[in-house]
Amino acid sequence: MRTIPAFPDLRLFIGLRLHQIRSLVKWIAVTIPMAVMVGSLVALFLWSLDEATRLRFAYPDLIYAMPIAGFAMVWAYQRFGKAAEGGNNLIVEQIHEPGGGVPLRMAPFILVSTVLTHLVGGSAGREGTAVQLGGSLASAFAKLFRLAHGDVRILLMAGIAAGFGAVFGTPIAGAVFALEVLTIGRMQYEALLPALLAAVVANWTCQAWGASHTHYVIAYLKNMPDSGGFHLDAMIMLKVVFAGAVFGLAAHGFAEISHLAGAAYKALLPSAPLRPVLASAILLALVWLLGTRDYLGLGVWSPNPGDITILSFFRPDHVDYASWAWKALFTVVTLSAGFKGGEVTPLFFIGAGLGNALAGLTGAPTDLFAGLGFVAVFAGATNTPLACMIMGLELFGATHAVYLAVACFTAYLTSGHSSIYLSQRIGVPKHAAGHIPAGIAVRHLRVNRSAPSQEDNDKSRSSKSLGQTCSDDHQQGGPKCR
């Protein structure tokens, strides 16, 4: 016999349901128009990026304008951009601690500067631009609707999801990325529905404008009959674990070297606009030394069939052992100096190239390992293994789901507490070695690593004290300390 709830309980139940309905209506009313605008801007950005790339291939001498373009964009950011210079890290900081918000001017600044970077051949990506477009528009909508601080956080996460989902055509991964990227080891579930709604609507809008995305194919096991489960090979699984560890180490190295290069630029050239001028000279020298321009620009496609691109790493008959390292060098030199874009698409190139090389070394399927590296290096560099695994499923299908999961999770664990996003915070440490304060940002963790710990200071003082005591004893005829 069912128990009829008492009247106060029923009233509370109805009140809670009405509150949920009002909240749902609010988020639909705010999120959908924001996502439509983000998707439209991302479509414009993707079209502009393709046109800039075509122009660079049509007019090869455009790369010699790189120093002028770099100087101009950094000067403009300093003169007019103000807080917009903070980029992705500013958005993450505003989600953690809402304050002045994300300036709307960030959108036009990042769109124009990224297209200009690609026009002159800078090795950069597009994720940073899409995320900043989403974050700046989300912040503007939050101010327009006068949202409370808690709701501002959620809308900013929805903006990240919208930009990411639209620019890569992976809405589910975009939603999960927005929830996962803020804090290592923790998900921000309060933004689950707005983030998913924003990512789906933005992706639909972007496609409605005619924007298209590159199609990647893993031919390995593609024609295998469906057996009702995942195909697993023990030997390939061992190779995937090994490759995942290498992907994580590569991600760690890329993040750390990028931050060190940025610090080196600042120490060498206090004037920020001069840094991209130096970077341009280095990049042009590398192009001359290597005799190729394959590592300039986005690296996704090329009108020249023989060029090295991300797609070329998926060819079963193509093995390349060094291109991933050269692309990493070109990208570090470009972005650390102040050129704009993002690290993610270059990380796709680096990961696919490294996977291709590891496949050649281990005898694994080339296209499978290129796909694993594509998402796993990204997972390690951003500490977002779930989002990257889902991205792999959206891009490559579910046939290799287990391999994708193993590669991404292993890369995440072996990449350490490094990140390309210095504002990312550590919620749950990956290992118990050493004490890592809860909620510390990666930026502050790196500073703490370089500074001597209290324990080291105590040991140093103890050693000095012991040394002084030994010296005194020796002067007084006592035994020598050994």
CSV table of C-alpha atoms in Angstrom, one decimal:
chain,number,residue,atom,x,y,z
A,1,MET,CA,0.0,0.0,0.0
A,2,ARG,CA,1.5,3.4,-1.1
A,3,THR,CA,1.9,6.0,1.6
A,4,ILE,CA,0.5,9.4,0.7
A,5,PRO,CA,3.0,12.1,1.7
A,6,ALA,CA,1.9,14.7,4.3
A,7,PHE,CA,0.8,18.1,3.0
A,8,PRO,CA,4.0,20.0,4.0
A,9,ASP,CA,6.1,17.3,2.3
A,10,LEU,CA,3.9,17.6,-0.9
A,11,ARG,CA,4.2,21.3,-0.8
A,12,LEU,CA,8.0,21.1,-0.5
A,13,PHE,CA,8.1,18.6,-3.3
A,14,ILE,CA,6.1,20.8,-5.6
A,15,GLY,CA,8.2,23.8,-4.6
A,16,LEU,CA,11.4,22.0,-5.5
A,17,ARG,CA,10.1,20.9,-8.9
A,18,LEU,CA,8.9,24.4,-9.7
A,19,HIS,CA,12.4,25.7,-8.7
A,20,GLN,CA,14.0,23.2,-11.1
A,21,ILE,CA,11.7,24.1,-13.9
A,22,ARG,CA,12.4,27.9,-13.4
A,23,SER,CA,16.1,27.1,-13.4
A,24,LEU,CA,15.9,25.0,-16.5
A,25,VAL,CA,13.9,27.7,-18.3
A,26,LYS,CA,16.5,30.3,-17.3
A,27,TRP,CA,19.4,28.3,-18.6
A,28,ILE,CA,17.6,27.6,-21.9
A,29,ALA,CA,16.8,31.3,-22.3
A,30,VAL,CA,20.4,32.4,-21.6
A,31,THR,CA,22.4,29.5,-23.1
A,32,ILE,CA,20.8,29.0,-26.5
A,33,PRO,CA,21.2,32.6,-27.8
A,34,MET,CA,24.8,32.7,-26.4
A,35,ALA,CA,25.6,29.4,-28.1
A,36,VAL,CA,24.1,30.5,-31.4
A,37,MET,CA,26.4,33.6,-31.3
A,38,VAL,CA,29.4,31.5,-30.4
A,39,GLY,CA,28.7,29.0,-33.1
A,40,SER,CA,28.3,31.8,-35.7
A,41,LEU,CA,31.6,33.4,-34.7
A,42,VAL,CA,33.4,30.0,-34.7
A,43,ALA,CA,32.0,29.4,-38.3
A,44,LEU,CA,33.4,32.8,-39.3
A,45,PHE,CA,36.7,32.0,-37.6
A,46,LEU,CA,37.0,28.6,-39.4
A,47,TRP,CA,36.2,30.2,-42.7
A,48,SER,CA,38.8,33.0,-42.1
A,49,LEU,CA,41.4,30.4,-41.0
A,50,ASP,CA,40.9,28.4,-44.2
A,51,GLU,CA,41.2,31.5,-46.4
A,52,ALA,CA,44.3,32.7,-44.5
A,53,THR,CA,45.9,29.2,-45.0
A,54,ARG,CA,45.0,29.2,-48.7
A,55,LEU,CA,46.5,32.7,-49.1
A,56,ARG,CA,49.7,31.6,-47.4
A,57,PHE,CA,50.1,28.7,-49.8
A,58,ALA,CA,49.2,30.9,-52.8
A,59,TYR,CA,51.7,33.6,-51.8
A,60,PRO,CA,54.6,31.9,-50.0
A,61,ASP,CA,56.4,35.2,-49.4
A,62,LEU,CA,53.8,36.1,-46.8
A,63,ILE,CA,55.9,34.3,-44.2
A,64,TYR,CA,58.5,37.1,-44.4
A,65,ALA,CA,55.8,39.5,-43.0
A,66,MET,CA,55.9,37.4,-39.8
A,67,PRO,CA,58.0,39.8,-37.7
A,68,ILE,CA,55.8,42.8,-38.6
A,69,ALA,CA,52.6,40.9,-37.9
A,70,GLY,CA,54.0,39.6,-34.6
A,71,PHE,CA,55.1,43.0,-33.5
A,72,ALA,CA,51.8,44.6,-34.4
A,73,MET,CA,49.6,42.1,-32.7
A,74,VAL,CA,51.5,42.1,-29.4
A,75,TRP,CA,51.7,45.9,-29.4
A,76,ALA,CA,48.0,46.1,-30.1
A,77,TYR,CA,47.2,43.8,-27.2
A,78,GLN,CA,49.4,45.9,-24.9
A,79,ARG,CA,47.9,49.2,-26.0
A,80,PHE,CA,44.3,48.3,-26.4
A,81,GLY,CA,43.7,44.7,-25.3
A,82,LYS,CA,44.3,45.1,-21.6
A,83,ALA,CA,42.9,42.1,-19.7
A,84,ALA,CA,42.2,40.3,-22.9
A,85,GLU,CA,45.9,39.3,-23.0
A,86,GLY,CA,45.1,36.8,-20.2
A,87,GLY,CA,43.4,34.5,-22.8
A,88,ASN,CA,42.3,31.0,-21.7
A,89,ASN,CA,44.0,31.4,-18.3
A,90,LEU,CA,41.8,34.5,-17.6
A,91,ILE,CA,38.7,32.6,-18.3
A,92,VAL,CA,39.7,29.7,-16.0
A,93,GLU,CA,40.6,32.2,-13.3
A,94,GLN,CA,37.2,34.0,-13.6
A,95,ILE,CA,35.5,30.6,-13.2
A,96,HIS,CA,37.4,29.8,-10.1
A,97,GLU,CA,37.1,33.3,-8.6
A,98,PRO,CA,34.6,35.5,-10.4
A,99,GLY,CA,35.8,39.1,-10.4
A,100,GLY,CA,36.0,41.6,-13.2
A,101,GLY,CA,34.8,39.2,-15.8
A,102,VAL,CA,36.1,38.4,-19.2
A,103,PRO,CA,36.2,41.5,-21.5
A,104,LEU,CA,34.1,41.4,-24.6
A,105,ARG,CA,37.0,42.9,-26.6
A,106,MET,CA,38.8,39.5,-26.2
A,107,ALA,CA,36.6,38.1,-29.0
A,108,PRO,CA,37.7,40.4,-31.9
A,109,PHE,CA,41.3,40.6,-30.6
A,110,ILE,CA,41.8,36.8,-30.5
A,111,LEU,CA,39.9,36.2,-33.8
A,112,VAL,CA,41.9,38.8,-35.8
A,113,SER,CA,45.3,38.0,-34.2
A,114,THR,CA,44.9,34.2,-34.7
A,115,VAL,CA,44.0,34.6,-38.4
A,116,LEU,CA,47.0,36.9,-38.8
A,117,THR,CA,49.3,34.4,-37.1
A,118,HIS,CA,48.2,31.7,-39.5
A,119,LEU,CA,48.4,34.1,-42.5
A,120,VAL,CA,52.1,34.6,-41.9
A,121,GLY,CA,52.8,31.0,-41.0
A,122,GLY,CA,53.0,30.9,-37.3
A,123,SER,CA,52.7,27.4,-35.9
A,124,ALA,CA,49.5,27.7,-33.8
A,125,GLY,CA,46.1,26.1,-33.3
A,126,ARG,CA,42.5,27.2,-33.0
A,127,GLU,CA,41.1,25.8,-29.8
A,128,GLY,CA,42.4,28.8,-27.8
A,129,THR,CA,40.6,31.2,-30.1
A,130,ALA,CA,37.3,29.2,-29.9
A,131,VAL,CA,37.4,29.0,-26.1
A,132,GLN,CA,38.1,32.7,-25.8
A,133,LEU,CA,35.3,33.5,-28.2
A,134,GLY,CA,32.9,31.4,-26.1
A,135,GLY,CA,34.2,32.8,-22.8
A,136,SER,CA,34.0,36.5,-23.8
A,137,LEU,CA,30.5,36.1,-25.2
A,138,ALA,CA,29.4,34.1,-22.1
A,139,SER,CA,30.7,36.9,-19.8
A,140,ALA,CA,28.9,39.5,-21.8
A,141,PHE,CA,25.6,37.5,-21.6
A,142,ALA,CA,26.2,37.1,-17.8
A,143,LYS,CA,26.4,40.9,-17.5
A,144,LEU,CA,23.4,41.5,-19.7
A,145,PHE,CA,21.2,39.1,-17.6
A,146,ARG,CA,22.9,40.3,-14.3
A,147,LEU,CA,23.6,36.7,-13.2
A,148,ALA,CA,24.9,35.9,-9.7
A,149,HIS,CA,28.5,34.8,-9.3
A,150,GLY,CA,27.6,31.2,-9.1
A,151,ASP,CA,25.6,31.4,-12.4
A,152,VAL,CA,28.4,33.4,-14.0
A,153,ARG,CA,30.7,30.4,-13.4
A,154,ILE,CA,28.3,28.1,-15.0
A,155,LEU,CA,27.7,30.3,-18.0
A,156,LEU,CA,31.5,30.7,-18.6
A,157,MET,CA,31.8,26.9,-18.6
A,158,ALA,CA,29.0,26.7,-21.1
A,159,GLY,CA,30.9,29.3,-23.2
A,160,ILE,CA,34.0,27.1,-23.1
A,161,ALA,CA,31.9,24.1,-24.1
A,162,ALA,CA,30.3,26.0,-27.0
A,163,GLY,CA,33.6,27.2,-28.4
A,164,PHE,CA,35.3,23.8,-28.1
A,165,GLY,CA,32.4,21.8,-29.4
A,166,ALA,CA,31.9,24.0,-32.4
A,167,VAL,CA,35.5,24.4,-33.5
A,168,PHE,CA,36.2,20.6,-33.5
A,169,GLY,CA,32.8,19.3,-34.3
A,170,THR,CA,32.8,17.3,-31.0
A,171,PRO,CA,29.9,18.6,-28.8
A,172,ILE,CA,30.0,15.9,-26.2
A,173,ALA,CA,33.8,16.2,-25.8
A,174,GLY,CA,33.3,20.0,-25.6
A,175,ALA,CA,30.8,19.7,-22.8
A,176,VAL,CA,33.0,17.3,-20.8
A,177,PHE,CA,36.1,19.4,-21.5
A,178,ALA,CA,34.5,22.4,-20.0
A,179,LEU,CA,33.7,20.5,-16.8
A,180,GLU,CA,37.0,18.7,-16.6
A,181,VAL,CA,39.6,21.4,-17.5
A,182,LEU,CA,39.2,23.6,-14.5
A,183,THR,CA,40.4,21.3,-11.8
A,184,ILE,CA,42.7,18.3,-12.1
A,185,GLY,CA,40.9,15.2,-10.8
A,186,ARG,CA,37.5,16.8,-10.3
A,187,MET,CA,34.5,17.5,-12.5
A,188,GLN,CA,32.2,20.5,-12.2
A,189,TYR,CA,28.9,18.8,-12.5
A,190,GLU,CA,26.8,21.8,-11.7
A,191,ALA,CA,27.3,23.0,-15.3
A,192,LEU,CA,26.5,19.7,-16.9
A,193,LEU,CA,23.2,20.6,-18.6
A,194,PRO,CA,24.2,24.2,-19.7
A,195,ALA,CA,27.5,23.0,-21.0
A,196,LEU,CA,26.0,20.2,-23.1
A,197,LEU,CA,23.2,22.4,-24.4
A,198,ALA,CA,25.7,25.1,-25.4
A,199,ALA,CA,28.1,22.7,-27.1
A,200,VAL,CA,25.3,21.0,-29.1
A,201,VAL,CA,23.6,24.3,-30.2
A,202,ALA,CA,26.9,25.9,-31.0
A,203,ASN,CA,28.0,22.9,-33.1
A,204,TRP,CA,24.7,22.8,-34.9
A,205,THR,CA,24.9,26.6,-35.6
A,206,CYS,CA,28.5,26.3,-36.9
A,207,GLN,CA,27.4,23.5,-39.3
A,208,ALA,CA,24.4,25.4,-40.4
A,209,TRP,CA,26.7,28.2,-41.6
A,210,GLY,CA,28.4,25.6,-43.8
A,211,ALA,CA,31.5,25.0,-41.7
A,212,SER,CA,33.1,21.6,-42.1
A,213,HIS,CA,35.6,19.6,-40.2
A,214,THR,CA,38.4,17.3,-41.2
A,215,HIS,CA,37.4,13.7,-41.3
A,216,TYR,CA,39.9,11.2,-39.8
A,217,VAL,CA,39.7,7.5,-40.5
A,218,ILE,CA,41.3,4.6,-38.7
A,219,ALA,CA,41.2,1.8,-41.2
A,220,TYR,CA,42.5,-0.8,-38.8
A,221,LEU,CA,39.7,-3.4,-38.2
A,222,LYS,CA,37.3,-1.1,-40.1
A,223,ASN,CA,36.0,-4.0,-42.1
A,224,MET,CA,36.0,-6.5,-39.3
A,225,PRO,CA,32.5,-8.1,-38.8
A,226,ASP,CA,30.7,-6.9,-35.6
A,227,SER,CA,31.1,-9.6,-32.9
A,228,GLY,CA,29.0,-7.8,-30.4
A,229,GLY,CA,32.0,-6.5,-28.3
A,230,PHE,CA,35.3,-4.7,-28.5
A,231,HIS,CA,38.2,-6.3,-30.3
A,232,LEU,CA,41.2,-6.6,-28.0
A,233,ASP,CA,44.6,-7.9,-28.8
A,234,ALA,CA,46.9,-8.6,-25.8
A,235,MET,CA,50.1,-7.6,-27.7
A,236,ILE,CA,48.6,-4.4,-29.1
A,237,MET,CA,47.3,-3.6,-25.6
A,238,LEU,CA,50.8,-3.8,-24.2
A,239,LYS,CA,52.0,-1.5,-26.9
A,240,VAL,CA,49.1,0.9,-26.2
A,241,VAL,CA,50.1,1.1,-22.6
A,242,PHE,CA,53.7,1.8,-23.5
A,243,ALA,CA,52.7,4.4,-26.1
A,244,GLY,CA,50.3,6.0,-23.6
A,245,ALA,CA,53.2,6.5,-21.2
A,246,VAL,CA,55.3,8.0,-24.0
A,247,PHE,CA,52.4,10.3,-24.9
A,248,GLY,CA,52.2,11.5,-21.3
A,249,LEU,CA,55.9,12.2,-21.1
A,250,ALA,CA,55.7,14.1,-24.4
A,251,ALA,CA,52.8,16.2,-23.1
A,252,HIS,CA,54.7,17.0,-19.9
A,253,GLY,CA,57.7,18.0,-21.9
A,254,PHE,CA,55.8,20.2,-24.2
A,255,ALA,CA,54.0,22.0,-21.4
A,256,GLU,CA,57.2,22.6,-19.3
A,257,ILE,CA,59.3,23.7,-22.3
A,258,SER,CA,56.6,26.1,-23.4
A,259,HIS,CA,56.6,27.8,-20.0
A,260,LEU,CA,60.3,27.9,-19.8
A,261,ALA,CA,60.5,29.3,-23.3
A,262,GLY,CA,58.0,32.0,-22.3
A,263,ALA,CA,60.1,32.9,-19.3
A,264,ALA,CA,63.3,33.0,-21.5
A,265,TYR,CA,61.7,35.4,-23.9
A,266,LYS,CA,60.7,37.7,-21.1
A,267,ALA,CA,64.2,37.6,-19.5
A,268,LEU,CA,65.9,38.2,-22.9
A,269,LEU,CA,63.5,40.8,-24.2
A,270,PRO,CA,61.7,42.9,-21.6
A,271,SER,CA,59.8,44.7,-24.4
A,272,ALA,CA,57.0,42.3,-25.3
A,273,PRO,CA,56.5,43.4,-29.0
A,274,LEU,CA,60.1,42.4,-29.8
A,275,ARG,CA,59.6,38.8,-28.7
A,276,PRO,CA,57.6,37.7,-31.8
A,277,VAL,CA,60.2,39.5,-33.9
A,278,LEU,CA,62.9,37.2,-32.4
A,279,ALA,CA,60.6,34.2,-32.8
A,280,SER,CA,60.0,35.0,-36.4
A,281,ALA,CA,63.7,35.1,-37.1
A,282,ILE,CA,64.1,31.7,-35.4
A,283,LEU,CA,61.2,30.2,-37.4
A,284,LEU,CA,62.5,31.6,-40.7
A,285,ALA,CA,65.9,30.2,-39.9
A,286,LEU,CA,64.5,26.8,-39.2
A,287,VAL,CA,62.5,26.8,-42.4
A,288,TRP,CA,65.7,27.6,-44.3
A,289,LEU,CA,67.8,25.0,-42.4
A,290,LEU,CA,65.2,22.2,-42.8
A,291,GLY,CA,64.2,23.2,-46.4
A,292,THR,CA,60.5,22.7,-45.7
A,293,ARG,CA,57.5,24.7,-44.6
A,294,ASP,CA,55.5,21.7,-43.4
A,295,TYR,CA,55.7,22.8,-39.8
A,296,LEU,CA,54.2,26.2,-40.3
A,297,GLY,CA,50.6,27.0,-39.8
A,298,LEU,CA,47.9,24.6,-38.6
A,299,GLY,CA,49.2,21.4,-40.1
A,300,VAL,CA,45.8,19.8,-40.7
A,301,TRP,CA,45.8,20.0,-44.5
A,302,SER,CA,47.9,21.1,-47.5
A,303,PRO,CA,47.3,21.5,-51.2
A,304,ASN,CA,50.5,19.8,-51.8
A,305,PRO,CA,50.1,16.0,-51.6
A,306,GLY,CA,53.6,15.3,-50.4
A,307,ASP,CA,53.5,17.7,-47.5
A,308,ILE,CA,53.5,16.4,-43.9
A,309,THR,CA,50.1,17.0,-42.3
A,310,ILE,CA,48.0,15.3,-39.6
A,311,LEU,CA,46.2,13.4,-42.2
A,312,SER,CA,49.5,12.0,-43.6
A,313,PHE,CA,50.2,10.3,-40.3
A,314,PHE,CA,47.1,8.1,-40.7
A,315,ARG,CA,48.3,6.5,-43.9
A,316,PRO,CA,49.2,2.9,-43.3
A,317,ASP,CA,52.2,3.2,-45.7
A,318,HIS,CA,53.7,6.3,-44.1
A,319,VAL,CA,56.1,6.2,-41.1
A,320,ASP,CA,57.7,9.5,-39.9
A,321,TYR,CA,60.0,9.5,-36.9
A,322,ALA,CA,60.9,13.1,-36.5
A,323,SER,CA,58.1,15.4,-37.6
A,324,TRP,CA,56.4,15.4,-34.2
A,325,ALA,CA,59.5,16.9,-32.6
A,326,TRP,CA,59.9,19.6,-35.2
A,327,LYS,CA,56.3,20.6,-34.9
A,328,ALA,CA,56.7,20.8,-31.2
A,329,LEU,CA,59.7,23.1,-31.6
A,330,PHE,CA,58.0,25.4,-34.1
A,331,THR,CA,54.9,25.6,-31.9
A,332,VAL,CA,56.9,26.4,-28.7
A,333,VAL,CA,58.9,29.1,-30.5
A,334,THR,CA,55.6,30.6,-32.0
A,335,LEU,CA,53.2,30.7,-29.0
A,336,SER,CA,55.7,31.4,-26.2
A,337,ALA,CA,56.7,34.6,-28.0
A,338,GLY,CA,53.1,36.1,-28.1
A,339,PHE,CA,51.6,34.8,-31.4
A,340,LYS,CA,48.0,33.8,-30.9
A,341,GLY,CA,46.0,30.7,-31.6
A,342,GLY,CA,46.2,27.8,-29.3
A,343,GLU,CA,48.2,24.7,-28.5
A,344,VAL,CA,45.6,22.0,-29.1
A,345,THR,CA,45.8,21.5,-32.9
A,346,PRO,CA,49.6,21.4,-32.8
A,347,LEU,CA,49.2,18.9,-30.0
A,348,PHE,CA,47.1,16.8,-32.4
A,349,PHE,CA,49.9,17.0,-34.9
A,350,ILE,CA,52.5,16.1,-32.3
A,351,GLY,CA,50.5,13.3,-30.9
A,352,ALA,CA,49.6,11.8,-34.3
A,353,GLY,CA,53.2,12.1,-35.5
A,354,LEU,CA,54.5,10.5,-32.3
A,355,GLY,CA,52.0,7.8,-32.6
A,356,ASN,CA,53.0,7.2,-36.1
A,357,ALA,CA,56.6,6.9,-35.1
A,358,LEU,CA,55.9,4.6,-32.2
A,359,ALA,CA,53.9,2.4,-34.5
A,360,GLY,CA,56.9,2.1,-36.8
A,361,LEU,CA,59.1,1.2,-33.9
A,362,THR,CA,56.8,-1.4,-32.3
A,363,GLY,CA,55.2,-2.8,-35.4
A,364,ALA,CA,51.7,-1.6,-34.4
A,365,PRO,CA,49.0,-0.4,-36.8
A,366,THR,CA,50.1,3.1,-37.9
A,367,ASP,CA,46.6,4.6,-38.3
A,368,LEU,CA,45.5,3.3,-34.9
A,369,PHE,CA,48.5,4.7,-33.0
A,370,ALA,CA,48.2,8.0,-34.9
A,371,GLY,CA,44.7,8.3,-33.6
A,372,LEU,CA,45.7,7.3,-30.1
A,373,GLY,CA,48.4,9.9,-30.0
A,374,PHE,CA,46.1,12.5,-31.5
A,375,VAL,CA,43.9,12.5,-28.4
A,376,ALA,CA,46.3,11.1,-25.7
A,377,VAL,CA,49.0,13.9,-26.0
A,378,PHE,CA,46.2,16.4,-25.7
A,379,ALA,CA,44.8,14.5,-22.7
A,380,GLY,CA,48.2,14.7,-20.9
A,381,ALA,CA,48.9,18.3,-21.7
A,382,THR,CA,45.4,19.5,-20.5
A,383,ASN,CA,44.7,16.9,-17.8
A,384,THR,CA,41.4,16.1,-19.5
A,385,PRO,CA,41.4,12.3,-20.1
A,386,LEU,CA,37.7,11.8,-20.2
A,387,ALA,CA,37.1,14.6,-22.7
A,388,CYS,CA,39.8,13.4,-24.9
A,389,MET,CA,38.6,9.8,-24.8
A,390,ILE,CA,35.1,11.0,-25.8
A,391,MET,CA,36.7,13.1,-28.5
A,392,GLY,CA,38.4,10.0,-29.9
A,393,LEU,CA,35.0,8.2,-29.9
A,394,GLU,CA,33.4,11.2,-31.8
A,395,LEU,CA,36.2,11.4,-34.3
A,396,PHE,CA,37.2,7.8,-34.9
A,397,GLY,CA,34.1,5.7,-33.7
A,398,ALA,CA,33.7,3.2,-30.9
A,399,THR,CA,35.6,0.3,-32.5
A,400,HIS,CA,38.8,1.2,-30.6
A,401,ALA,CA,37.2,2.6,-27.5
A,402,VAL,CA,39.2,0.5,-25.0
A,403,TYR,CA,42.5,1.4,-26.7
A,404,LEU,CA,41.5,5.1,-26.7
A,405,ALA,CA,40.6,5.0,-23.0
A,406,VAL,CA,43.9,3.2,-22.0
A,407,ALA,CA,46.0,5.6,-24.0
A,408,CYS,CA,44.3,8.7,-22.6
A,409,PHE,CA,44.3,7.6,-19.0
A,410,THR,CA,47.9,6.4,-19.1
A,411,ALA,CA,49.0,9.7,-20.7
A,412,TYR,CA,47.1,11.6,-18.0
A,413,LEU,CA,48.9,9.7,-15.2
A,414,THR,CA,52.3,10.0,-16.7
A,415,SER,CA,52.2,13.6,-17.6
A,416,GLY,CA,52.5,14.7,-14.0
A,417,HIS,CA,51.1,17.9,-12.6
A,418,SER,CA,52.0,20.0,-15.6
A,419,SER,CA,49.6,21.7,-17.9
A,420,ILE,CA,49.5,24.1,-20.8
A,421,TYR,CA,46.9,26.0,-18.7
A,422,LEU,CA,48.7,27.6,-15.7
A,423,SER,CA,45.4,28.6,-14.1
A,424,GLN,CA,44.3,25.0,-13.9
A,425,ARG,CA,44.0,23.9,-10.2
A,426,ILE,CA,44.8,20.6,-8.6
A,427,GLY,CA,41.8,19.0,-6.9
A,428,VAL,CA,43.0,15.4,-6.6
A,429,PRO,CA,46.8,14.8,-7.0
A,430,LYS,CA,47.8,12.1,-9.4
A,431,HIS,CA,50.2,10.5,-6.9
A,432,ALA,CA,51.0,10.7,-3.3
A,433,ALA,CA,54.7,11.7,-3.7
A,434,GLY,CA,55.2,15.0,-1.8
A,435,HIS,CA,52.6,17.2,-0.4
A,436,ILE,CA,50.5,19.2,-2.9
A,437,PRO,CA,48.1,21.7,-1.3
A,438,ALA,CA,44.5,21.2,-2.3
A,439,GLY,CA,43.3,23.8,-4.8
A,440,ILE,CA,46.7,25.1,-5.7
A,441,ALA,CA,47.1,26.4,-9.3
A,442,VAL,CA,49.6,24.8,-11.6
A,443,ARG,CA,51.3,28.2,-11.9
A,444,HIS,CA,51.9,28.4,-8.1
A,445,LEU,CA,52.9,24.7,-8.0
A,446,ARG,CA,55.7,25.4,-10.5
A,447,VAL,CA,56.9,28.3,-8.4
A,448,ASN,CA,56.9,26.2,-5.3
A,449,ARG,CA,58.9,23.5,-7.1
A,450,SER,CA,61.6,26.0,-7.9
A,451,ALA,CA,61.7,27.5,-4.4
A,452,PRO,CA,63.4,25.5,-1.6
A,453,SER,CA,60.9,23.8,0.7
A,454,GLN,CA,60.8,24.4,4.5
A,455,GLU,CA,62.2,20.9,5.0
A,456,ASP,CA,65.1,21.7,2.7
A,457,ASN,CA,65.7,25.0,4.6
A,458,ASP,CA,65.7,23.1,7.9
A,459,LYS,CA,68.2,20.6,6.5
A,460,SER,CA,70.4,23.3,5.2
A,461,ARG,CA,70.4,25.1,8.6
A,462,SER,CA,71.1,21.8,10.3
A,463,SER,CA,73.9,21.1,8.0
A,464,LYS,CA,75.4,24.5,8.5
A,465,SER,CA,75.0,24.2,12.3
A,466,LEU,CA,76.7,20.8,12.2
A,467,GLY,CA,79.5,22.1,10.0
A,468,GLN,CA,80.1,25.0,12.4
A,469,THR,CA,80.1,22.6,15.4
A,470,CYS,CA,82.6,20.3,13.6
A,471,SER,CA,84.8,23.3,12.8
A,472,ASP,CA,84.8,24.4,16.4
A,473,ASP,CA,85.5,20.9,17.6
A,474,HIS,CA,88.4,20.6,15.2
A,475,GLN,CA,89.8,24.0,16.3
A,476,GLN,CA,89.6,22.8,19.9
A,477,GLY,CA,91.5,19.6,19.1
A,478,GLY,CA,88.4,17.4,18.8
A,479,PRO,CA,87.9,14.7,16.2
A,480,LYS,CA,87.2,15.7,12.6
A,481,CYS,CA,83.7,15.2,11.3
A,482,ARG,CA,83.3,12.8,8.4
